C-alpha cells in the first residue's frame, strides 16, 4: 500500500524556468512532509520540509506547498539550474519521525 | 560535521559469507536508521534505533541483524543472504527532540550477493 505517491516518473524543464514536482499522500495523520534529492550512487539529501500546520515553506530557490484538503504537496524550483538534475523523492512521517514513507521519485532533467 | 559515513562503499559476498556494514555519524543525533533501496524504487525502512535501542523492525528476515554499539555507530550484520538481497543499503540519522523528521543519509553501501 503506497501511502505517498509521485505520479510523474520524469520531468524535463529548460534552464531558468520553474520546475514543479508533485506528490500525493493518503494518510491524513502525517505530521511532516519532506523533499529529498538523490544523485546516482549517493544517498538522498534533505532539501526542505513542511509541517502539516503550514501551507508553504520557502528556502532560497525551493518552495514547498501543502494542500491538506487535497492531500497534495508540491516542490517548486525557481529558477531551475542544470545542477538540479536528479531524482526527487517526497516523504511523509508522523510526529515521532520514526516511520518514513517515501514516494517513488521523479527524475528531473534541467536542459541547459 | 553534517555527514553520515558508511563503509564499505561496495561489497560483494557469497550466500554463505558473513559480513557487516558500518555507519557512523558525529552530529549528536539520537536516532539511526537502516534502509534498503532497489533500483528505481524508493528507500524501504528496515530498522530504527532510538537512543541506542531498537524501536522498529519492519519484519526484516533474521539474516539481517542490526547492532548499535553506541550513539554514533550503527552496524548491520549480514549472514546467509540471498541474491535478491542485492541492493543499496542506506544509513540515516536524525536529531531527537522535535526534529526527528529531518533525516540525513549516508552515501550507501552497494551490496551484491552472488
Short mmCIF file of C-alpha atoms in Angstrom, two decimals:
data_model
loop_
_atom_site.label_atom_id
_atom_site.label_comp_id
_atom_site.label_asym_id
_atom_site.label_seq_id
_atom_site.Cartn_x
_atom_site.Cartn_y
_atom_site.Cartn_z
CA UNK A 1 0.00 0.00 0.00
CA UNK A 2 1.76 3.13 -1.29
CA UNK A 3 0.90 5.91 1.15
CA UNK A 4 2.96 8.51 -0.70
CA UNK A 5 2.80 8.72 -4.47
CA UNK A 6 4.64 10.63 -7.13
CA UNK A 7 2.73 10.05 -10.34
CA UNK A 8 5.27 11.61 -12.69
CA UNK A 9 8.36 9.41 -13.04
CA UNK A 10 10.18 12.07 -15.02
CA UNK A 11 10.14 15.78 -15.83
CA UNK A 12 12.19 17.91 -18.22
CA UNK A 13 12.49 21.67 -17.84
CA UNK A 14 14.51 24.38 -19.55
CA UNK A 15 17.17 26.11 -17.50
CA UNK A 16 15.82 29.25 -15.86
CA UNK A 17 12.20 28.08 -15.90
CA UNK A 18 10.16 26.74 -13.00
CA UNK A 19 10.21 23.05 -12.08
CA UNK A 20 7.12 21.76 -10.29
CA UNK A 21 7.26 18.32 -8.73
CA UNK A 22 4.09 16.84 -7.30
CA UNK A 23 3.31 14.38 -4.55
CA UNK A 24 0.08 12.91 -3.18
CA UNK A 25 -0.49 11.09 0.07
CA UNK A 26 -3.30 9.10 1.61
CA UNK A 27 -2.74 9.27 5.37
CA UNK A 28 -4.22 12.39 6.96
CA UNK A 29 -2.24 11.68 10.16
CA UNK A 30 1.12 12.59 8.64
CA UNK A 31 2.73 15.50 10.50
CA UNK A 32 5.70 16.38 8.35
CA UNK A 33 6.46 16.25 4.68
CA UNK A 34 9.91 16.37 3.21
CA UNK A 35 11.66 16.53 -0.12
CA UNK A 36 14.92 14.76 -0.82
CA UNK A 37 17.21 14.99 -3.81
CA UNK A 38 19.23 12.00 -4.92
CA UNK A 39 22.09 11.73 -7.35
CA UNK A 40 23.06 8.30 -8.72
CA UNK A 41 25.19 6.22 -6.33
CA UNK A 42 24.59 8.65 -3.46
CA UNK A 43 22.22 8.70 -0.51
CA UNK A 44 19.23 11.09 -0.55
CA UNK A 45 19.98 14.65 0.53
CA UNK A 46 17.44 16.50 2.64
CA UNK A 47 16.17 19.58 0.79
CA UNK A 48 13.20 21.13 2.53
CA UNK A 49 10.37 20.17 4.84
CA UNK A 50 6.96 21.46 5.84
CA UNK A 51 4.86 20.88 8.90
CA UNK A 52 1.25 19.86 8.43
CA UNK A 53 0.16 23.06 10.18
CA UNK A 54 1.64 25.21 7.42
CA UNK A 55 0.79 25.57 3.76
CA UNK A 56 4.04 26.99 2.45
CA UNK A 57 7.73 26.89 3.27
CA UNK A 58 10.41 28.64 1.28
CA UNK A 59 14.19 28.19 1.25
CA UNK A 60 16.04 30.03 -1.46
CA UNK A 61 15.05 28.66 -4.85
CA UNK A 62 12.96 25.91 -3.28
CA UNK A 63 9.37 26.31 -2.11
CA UNK A 64 7.12 23.55 -0.85
CA UNK A 65 3.36 23.97 -0.90
CA UNK A 66 0.98 21.79 1.11
CA UNK A 67 -2.73 21.40 0.37
CA UNK A 68 -4.08 19.29 3.20
CA UNK A 69 -7.64 19.10 1.90
CA UNK A 70 -6.34 17.63 -1.35
CA UNK A 71 -3.61 15.61 0.41
CA UNK A 72 -1.18 17.07 -2.07
CA UNK A 73 2.19 18.75 -1.87
CA UNK A 74 4.44 20.22 -4.49
CA UNK A 75 8.02 21.40 -4.75
CA UNK A 76 8.75 24.45 -6.86
CA UNK A 77 12.29 25.17 -8.01
CA UNK A 78 12.81 28.64 -9.44
CA UNK A 79 14.92 29.25 -11.43
CA UNK A 80 15.87 25.71 -12.41
CA UNK A 81 19.55 25.01 -12.95
CA UNK A 82 21.31 22.09 -14.67
CA UNK A 83 22.76 21.05 -11.30
CA UNK A 84 19.21 20.43 -10.10
CA UNK A 85 19.01 17.40 -12.39
CA UNK A 86 18.48 14.46 -10.03
CA UNK A 87 15.77 12.19 -8.67
CA UNK A 88 13.48 13.92 -6.18
CA UNK A 89 11.67 11.94 -3.51
CA UNK A 90 8.90 13.26 -1.34
CA UNK A 91 8.45 11.66 2.07
CA UNK A 92 5.99 11.85 4.90
CA UNK A 93 6.20 10.98 8.55
CA UNK A 94 4.31 11.15 11.82
CA UNK A 95 5.44 13.28 14.74
CA UNK A 96 7.88 10.69 16.06
CA UNK A 97 9.76 10.72 12.78
CA UNK A 98 10.37 7.00 13.11
CA UNK A 99 8.22 5.88 10.23
CA UNK A 100 9.13 7.44 6.92
CA UNK A 101 7.14 6.82 3.79
CA UNK A 102 8.86 7.71 0.54
CA UNK A 103 7.29 8.35 -2.82
CA UNK A 104 8.59 6.55 -5.89
CA UNK A 105 10.62 9.52 -7.07
CA UNK A 106 10.56 11.92 -10.02
CA UNK A 107 13.61 12.22 -12.22
CA UNK A 108 14.15 15.90 -13.06
CA UNK A 109 16.26 16.90 -16.04
CA UNK A 110 17.09 20.58 -16.44
CA UNK A 111 18.11 21.30 -20.01
CA UNK A 112 20.78 23.98 -20.47
CA UNK B 1 30.10 17.98 10.65
CA UNK B 2 26.83 17.13 8.91
CA UNK B 3 27.98 13.87 7.42
CA UNK B 4 26.86 10.30 7.76
CA UNK B 5 29.57 7.91 6.63
CA UNK B 6 29.14 4.33 5.53
CA UNK B 7 31.67 1.61 4.88
CA UNK B 8 32.31 -0.18 2.67
CA UNK B 9 31.07 1.62 -0.45
CA UNK B 10 30.75 -1.65 -2.34
CA UNK B 11 30.50 -5.23 -1.10
CA UNK B 12 30.30 -8.48 -2.99
CA UNK B 13 29.56 -11.54 -0.90
CA UNK B 14 28.58 -15.14 -1.40
CA UNK B 15 25.48 -16.65 0.10
CA UNK B 16 27.45 -18.41 2.84
CA UNK B 17 29.54 -15.41 3.87
CA UNK B 18 29.22 -13.28 6.99
CA UNK B 19 29.87 -9.56 6.56
CA UNK B 20 29.00 -6.29 8.28
CA UNK B 21 28.02 -2.84 7.08
CA UNK B 22 29.04 0.12 9.19
CA UNK B 23 27.54 3.56 9.64
CA UNK B 24 28.83 6.48 11.68
CA UNK B 25 27.62 9.99 12.48
CA UNK B 26 29.07 12.68 14.73
CA UNK B 27 26.16 15.10 14.74
CA UNK B 28 24.88 14.01 18.14
CA UNK B 29 21.79 12.50 16.54
CA UNK B 30 19.90 10.07 18.72
CA UNK B 31 18.01 8.14 16.06
CA UNK B 32 19.60 6.00 13.36
CA UNK B 33 18.04 4.04 10.55
CA UNK B 34 18.77 1.32 8.01
CA UNK B 35 17.04 1.42 4.64
CA UNK B 36 17.20 -0.85 1.64
CA UNK B 37 16.81 0.59 -1.83
CA UNK B 38 16.38 -1.40 -5.02
CA UNK B 39 16.93 0.21 -8.41
CA UNK B 40 14.29 2.76 -9.40
CA UNK B 41 12.41 2.24 -6.13
CA UNK B 42 12.10 4.41 -3.02
CA UNK B 43 14.10 3.55 0.10
CA UNK B 44 12.38 0.94 2.30
CA UNK B 45 12.77 1.22 6.05
CA UNK B 46 14.36 -1.81 7.72
CA UNK B 47 15.29 -0.82 11.28
CA UNK B 48 15.13 2.21 13.57
CA UNK B 49 17.30 2.74 16.63
CA UNK B 50 16.19 5.45 19.02
CA UNK B 51 18.55 6.31 21.87
CA UNK B 52 20.52 3.16 21.05
CA UNK B 53 17.51 0.88 21.45
CA UNK B 54 15.84 -0.93 18.58
CA UNK B 55 12.45 0.71 18.24
CA UNK B 56 11.29 -0.51 14.84
CA UNK B 57 11.97 -3.72 12.95
CA UNK B 58 9.99 -3.76 9.72
CA UNK B 59 9.64 -7.56 9.61
CA UNK B 60 13.13 -7.92 8.24
CA UNK B 61 14.44 -11.50 7.84
CA UNK B 62 16.80 -12.64 10.59
CA UNK B 63 19.67 -12.92 8.12
CA UNK B 64 19.93 -9.14 8.69
CA UNK B 65 20.98 -8.32 12.25
CA UNK B 66 21.37 -4.69 13.35
CA UNK B 67 23.56 -3.51 16.19
CA UNK B 68 24.00 -0.09 17.79
CA UNK B 69 27.21 -0.19 19.89
CA UNK B 70 26.92 3.50 20.84
CA UNK B 71 25.08 6.65 19.85
CA UNK B 72 27.42 7.33 16.91
CA UNK B 73 27.65 3.89 15.36
CA UNK B 74 25.23 1.57 13.65
CA UNK B 75 26.12 -1.80 12.19
CA UNK B 76 24.21 -4.22 10.01
CA UNK B 77 25.43 -7.80 10.22
CA UNK B 78 24.74 -9.97 7.20
CA UNK B 79 24.65 -13.76 7.11
CA UNK B 80 23.35 -16.30 4.60
CA UNK B 81 21.96 -13.66 2.27
CA UNK B 82 20.11 -14.38 -0.94
CA UNK B 83 20.75 -12.87 -4.39
CA UNK B 84 17.51 -10.88 -4.06
CA UNK B 85 19.09 -9.05 -1.11
CA UNK B 86 21.39 -7.27 -3.55
CA UNK B 87 20.57 -3.57 -3.19
CA UNK B 88 21.82 -0.21 -1.97
CA UNK B 89 21.79 -0.14 1.83
CA UNK B 90 21.37 3.33 3.24
CA UNK B 91 22.01 4.51 6.76
CA UNK B 92 20.39 7.69 8.06
CA UNK B 93 20.33 9.62 11.30
CA UNK B 94 18.07 12.27 12.74
CA UNK B 95 18.15 14.62 15.71
CA UNK B 96 15.98 13.72 18.65
CA UNK B 97 13.83 16.24 20.46
CA UNK B 98 11.41 17.63 17.92
CA UNK B 99 13.45 17.40 14.74
CA UNK B 100 13.28 13.67 14.25
CA UNK B 101 11.67 14.26 10.87
CA UNK B 102 14.91 15.53 9.35
CA UNK B 103 16.86 12.51 8.21
CA UNK B 104 20.41 12.76 6.97
CA UNK B 105 21.52 9.93 4.74
CA UNK B 106 24.88 8.36 4.14
CA UNK B 107 26.08 7.54 0.61
CA UNK B 108 25.06 3.91 0.95
CA UNK B 109 26.74 0.54 0.54
CA UNK B 110 26.12 -1.18 -2.79
CA UNK B 111 25.72 -4.87 -1.89
CA UNK B 112 25.86 -7.67 -4.43
CA UNK B 113 25.09 -11.22 -3.30
CA UNK B 114 26.39 -13.91 -5.62
#
